[in-house]
PDB file of C-alpha atoms in Angstrom:
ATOM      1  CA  UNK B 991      28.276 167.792   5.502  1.00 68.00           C
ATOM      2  CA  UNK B 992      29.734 164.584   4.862  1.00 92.00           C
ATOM      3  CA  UNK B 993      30.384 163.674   9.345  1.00 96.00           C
ATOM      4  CA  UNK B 994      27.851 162.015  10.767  1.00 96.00           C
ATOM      5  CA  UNK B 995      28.103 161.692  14.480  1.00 96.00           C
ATOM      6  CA  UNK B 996      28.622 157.939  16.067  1.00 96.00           C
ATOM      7  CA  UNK B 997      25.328 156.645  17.335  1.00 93.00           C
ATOM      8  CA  UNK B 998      25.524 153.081  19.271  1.00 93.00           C
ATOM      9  CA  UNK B 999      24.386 150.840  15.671  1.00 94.00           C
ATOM     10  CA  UNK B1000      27.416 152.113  14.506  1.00 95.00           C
ATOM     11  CA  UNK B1001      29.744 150.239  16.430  1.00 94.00           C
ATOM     12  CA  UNK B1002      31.036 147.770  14.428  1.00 94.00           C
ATOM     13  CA  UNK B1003      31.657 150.400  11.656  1.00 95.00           C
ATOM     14  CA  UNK B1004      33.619 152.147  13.829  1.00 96.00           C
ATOM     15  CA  UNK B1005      35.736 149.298  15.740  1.00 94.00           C
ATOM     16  CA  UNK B1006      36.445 148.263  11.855  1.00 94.00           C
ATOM     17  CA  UNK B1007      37.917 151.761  11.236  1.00 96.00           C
ATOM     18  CA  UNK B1008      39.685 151.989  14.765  1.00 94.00           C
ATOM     19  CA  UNK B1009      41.424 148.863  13.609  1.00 93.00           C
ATOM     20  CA  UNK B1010      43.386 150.180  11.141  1.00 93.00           C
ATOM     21  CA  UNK B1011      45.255 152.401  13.914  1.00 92.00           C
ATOM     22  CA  UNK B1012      48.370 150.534  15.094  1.00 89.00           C
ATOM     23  CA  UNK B1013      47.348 151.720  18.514  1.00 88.00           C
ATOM     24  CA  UNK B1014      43.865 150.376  18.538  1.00 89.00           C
ATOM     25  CA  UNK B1015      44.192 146.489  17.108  1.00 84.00           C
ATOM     26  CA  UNK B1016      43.857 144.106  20.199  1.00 90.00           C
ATOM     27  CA  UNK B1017      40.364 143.786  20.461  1.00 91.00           C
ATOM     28  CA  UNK B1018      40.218 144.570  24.197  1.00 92.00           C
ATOM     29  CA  UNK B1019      41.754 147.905  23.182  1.00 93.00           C
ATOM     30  CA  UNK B1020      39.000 148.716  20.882  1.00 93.00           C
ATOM     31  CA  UNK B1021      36.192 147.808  22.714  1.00 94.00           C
ATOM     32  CA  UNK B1022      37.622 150.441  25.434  1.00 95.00           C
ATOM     33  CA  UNK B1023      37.952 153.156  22.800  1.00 96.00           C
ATOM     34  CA  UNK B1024      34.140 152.921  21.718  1.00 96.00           C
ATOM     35  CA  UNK B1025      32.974 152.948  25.050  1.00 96.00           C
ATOM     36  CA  UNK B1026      35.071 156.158  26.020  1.00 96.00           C
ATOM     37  CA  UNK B1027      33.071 157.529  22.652  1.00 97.00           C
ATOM     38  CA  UNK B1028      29.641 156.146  24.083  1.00 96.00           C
ATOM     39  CA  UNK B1029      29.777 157.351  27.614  1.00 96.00           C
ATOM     40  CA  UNK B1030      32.038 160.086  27.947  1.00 97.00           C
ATOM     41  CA  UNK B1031      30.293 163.248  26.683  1.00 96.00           C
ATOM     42  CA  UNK B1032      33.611 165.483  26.018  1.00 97.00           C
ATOM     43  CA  UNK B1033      34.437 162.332  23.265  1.00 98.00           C
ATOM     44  CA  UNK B1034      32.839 162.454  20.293  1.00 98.00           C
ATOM     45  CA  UNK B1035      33.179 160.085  17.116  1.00 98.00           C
ATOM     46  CA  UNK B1036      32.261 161.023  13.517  1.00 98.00           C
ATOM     47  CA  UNK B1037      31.880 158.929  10.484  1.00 98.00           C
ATOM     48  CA  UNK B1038      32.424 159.935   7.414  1.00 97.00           C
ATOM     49  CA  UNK B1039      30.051 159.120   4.505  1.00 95.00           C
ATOM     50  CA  UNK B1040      30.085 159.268   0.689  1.00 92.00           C
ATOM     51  CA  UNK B1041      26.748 158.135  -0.595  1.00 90.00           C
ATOM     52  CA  UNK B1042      25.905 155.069   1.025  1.00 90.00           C
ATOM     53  CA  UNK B1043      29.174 154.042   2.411  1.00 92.00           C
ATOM     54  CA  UNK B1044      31.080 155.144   5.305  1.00 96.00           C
ATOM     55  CA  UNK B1045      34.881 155.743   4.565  1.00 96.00           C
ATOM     56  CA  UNK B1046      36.630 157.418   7.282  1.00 97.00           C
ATOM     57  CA  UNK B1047      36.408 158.066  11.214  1.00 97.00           C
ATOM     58  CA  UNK B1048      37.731 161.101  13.430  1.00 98.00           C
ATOM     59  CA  UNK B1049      37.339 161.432  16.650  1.00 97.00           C
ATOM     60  CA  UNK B1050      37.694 163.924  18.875  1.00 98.00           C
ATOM     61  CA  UNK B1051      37.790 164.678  22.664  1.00 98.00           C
ATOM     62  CA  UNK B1052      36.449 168.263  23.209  1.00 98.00           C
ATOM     63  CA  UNK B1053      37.587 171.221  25.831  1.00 97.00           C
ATOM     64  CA  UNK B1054      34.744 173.613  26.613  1.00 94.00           C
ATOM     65  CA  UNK B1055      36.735 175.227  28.996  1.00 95.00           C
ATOM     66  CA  UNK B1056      39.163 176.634  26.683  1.00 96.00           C
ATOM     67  CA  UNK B1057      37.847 176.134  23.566  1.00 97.00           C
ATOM     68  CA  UNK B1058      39.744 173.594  21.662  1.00 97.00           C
ATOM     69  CA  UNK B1059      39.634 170.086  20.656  1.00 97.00           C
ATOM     70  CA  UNK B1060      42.030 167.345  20.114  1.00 97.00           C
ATOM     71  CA  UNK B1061      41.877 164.618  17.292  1.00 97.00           C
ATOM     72  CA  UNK B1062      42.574 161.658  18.882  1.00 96.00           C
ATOM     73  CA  UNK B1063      41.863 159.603  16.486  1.00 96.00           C
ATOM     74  CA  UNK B1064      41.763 159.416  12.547  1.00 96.00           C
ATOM     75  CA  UNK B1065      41.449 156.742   9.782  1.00 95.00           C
ATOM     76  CA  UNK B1066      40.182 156.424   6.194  1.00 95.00           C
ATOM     77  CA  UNK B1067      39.559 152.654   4.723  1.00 94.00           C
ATOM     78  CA  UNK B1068      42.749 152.053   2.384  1.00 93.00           C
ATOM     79  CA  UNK B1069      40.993 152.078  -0.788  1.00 92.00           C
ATOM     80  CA  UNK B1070      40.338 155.566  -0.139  1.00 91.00           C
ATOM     81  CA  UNK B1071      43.632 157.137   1.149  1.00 90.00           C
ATOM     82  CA  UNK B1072      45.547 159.667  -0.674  1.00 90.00           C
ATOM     83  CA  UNK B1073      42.155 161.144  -1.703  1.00 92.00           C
ATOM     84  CA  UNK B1074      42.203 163.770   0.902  1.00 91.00           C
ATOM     85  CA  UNK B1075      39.480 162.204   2.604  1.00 94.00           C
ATOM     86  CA  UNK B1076      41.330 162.787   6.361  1.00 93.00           C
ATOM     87  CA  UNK B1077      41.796 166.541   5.018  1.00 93.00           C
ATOM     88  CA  UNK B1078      38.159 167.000   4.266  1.00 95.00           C
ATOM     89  CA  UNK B1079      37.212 165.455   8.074  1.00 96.00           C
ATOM     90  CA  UNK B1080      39.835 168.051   9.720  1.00 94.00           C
ATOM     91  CA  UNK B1081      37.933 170.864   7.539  1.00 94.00           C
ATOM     92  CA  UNK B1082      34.359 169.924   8.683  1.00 96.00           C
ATOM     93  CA  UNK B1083      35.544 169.633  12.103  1.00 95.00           C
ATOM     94  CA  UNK B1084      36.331 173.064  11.810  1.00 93.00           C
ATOM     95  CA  UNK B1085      32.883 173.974  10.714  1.00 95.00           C
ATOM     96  CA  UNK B1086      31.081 171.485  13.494  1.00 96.00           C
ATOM     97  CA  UNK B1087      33.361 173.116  16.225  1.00 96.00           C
ATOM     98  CA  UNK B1088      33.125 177.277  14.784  1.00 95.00           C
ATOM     99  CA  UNK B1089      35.883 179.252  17.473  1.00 95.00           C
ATOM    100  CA  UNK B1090      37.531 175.932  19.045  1.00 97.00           C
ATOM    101  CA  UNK B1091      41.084 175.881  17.803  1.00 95.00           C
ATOM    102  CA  UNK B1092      42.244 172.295  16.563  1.00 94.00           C
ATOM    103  CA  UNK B1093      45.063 170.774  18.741  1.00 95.00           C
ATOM    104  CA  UNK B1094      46.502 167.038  18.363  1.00 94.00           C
ATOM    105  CA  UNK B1095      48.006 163.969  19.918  1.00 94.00           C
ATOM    106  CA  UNK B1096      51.309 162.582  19.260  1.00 92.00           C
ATOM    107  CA  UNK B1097      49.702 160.089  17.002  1.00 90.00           C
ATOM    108  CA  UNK B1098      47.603 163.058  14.975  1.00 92.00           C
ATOM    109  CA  UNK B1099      50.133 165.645  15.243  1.00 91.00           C
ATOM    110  CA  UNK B1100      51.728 164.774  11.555  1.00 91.00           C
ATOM    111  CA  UNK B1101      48.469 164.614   9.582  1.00 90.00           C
ATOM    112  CA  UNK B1102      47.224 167.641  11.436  1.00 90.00           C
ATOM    113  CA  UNK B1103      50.805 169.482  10.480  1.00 89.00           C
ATOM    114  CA  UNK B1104      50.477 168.435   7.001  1.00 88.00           C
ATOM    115  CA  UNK B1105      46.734 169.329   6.566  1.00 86.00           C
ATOM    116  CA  UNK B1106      47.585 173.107   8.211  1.00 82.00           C
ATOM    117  CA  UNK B1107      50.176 173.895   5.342  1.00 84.00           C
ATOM    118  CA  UNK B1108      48.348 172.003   2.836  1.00 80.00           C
ATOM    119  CA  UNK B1109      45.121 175.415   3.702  1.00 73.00           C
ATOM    120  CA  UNK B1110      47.555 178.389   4.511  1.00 67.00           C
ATOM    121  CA  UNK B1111      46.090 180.466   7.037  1.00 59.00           C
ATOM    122  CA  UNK B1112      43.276 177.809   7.667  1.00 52.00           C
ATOM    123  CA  UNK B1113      41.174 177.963  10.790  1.00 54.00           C
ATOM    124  CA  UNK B1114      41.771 174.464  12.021  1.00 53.00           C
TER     125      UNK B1114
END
């Protein structure tokens, strides 16, 4: 397993990665988005690490009540894309969140399209 969960030290990492979404630049914007992640327990931030770098983010904001979750949030650092780095984070969510069905955001929706078809019949 390649997701580690966002602790607090991480925050920089993680406002670094949020950056890269066109939603999430101005700096006020950010700061709001980590603290959602830090203090609201349904919200929950992973980053993704290959050997002693972190390369990607997801985050997700969880519904026990009717088991789902929606990615709000994805991004891989650009020397990395087209690697099928986002694709592997969608997969482990699966395995992190067994029997929650994967929903997305307007923002997500495409990735999360593409990443369905690209795994035919894939629980995610």
């Amino acid at each position: 397993m390649k997701l580690i969960r966002f602790k607090k030290a991480h925050e920089k990492i993680a406002m670094g990665f949020l950056s890269y979404i066109p939603s999430e630049k101005m700096l006020r914007k950010l700061q709001e988005t980590i603290q959602l992640y830090l203090c609201d327990e349904d919200w929950q931030l992973f980053l993704y690490k290959e050997s002693e770098d972190y390369i990607g983010l997801i985050g997700v904001e969880v519904h026990e009540h009717d088991k789902t979750y929606t990615i709000q949030h994805i991004s891989v650092n650009p020397s990395f894309r087209s690697e099928g780095i986002g694709y592997d984070m969608v997969k482990e969510l699966a395995l992190i969140y067994p029997g929650y069905q994967c929903q997305s955001t307007d923002f997500t929706e495409q990735f999360i399209e593409r990443c369905k078809r690209k795994e035919e019949g894939a629980d995610i």
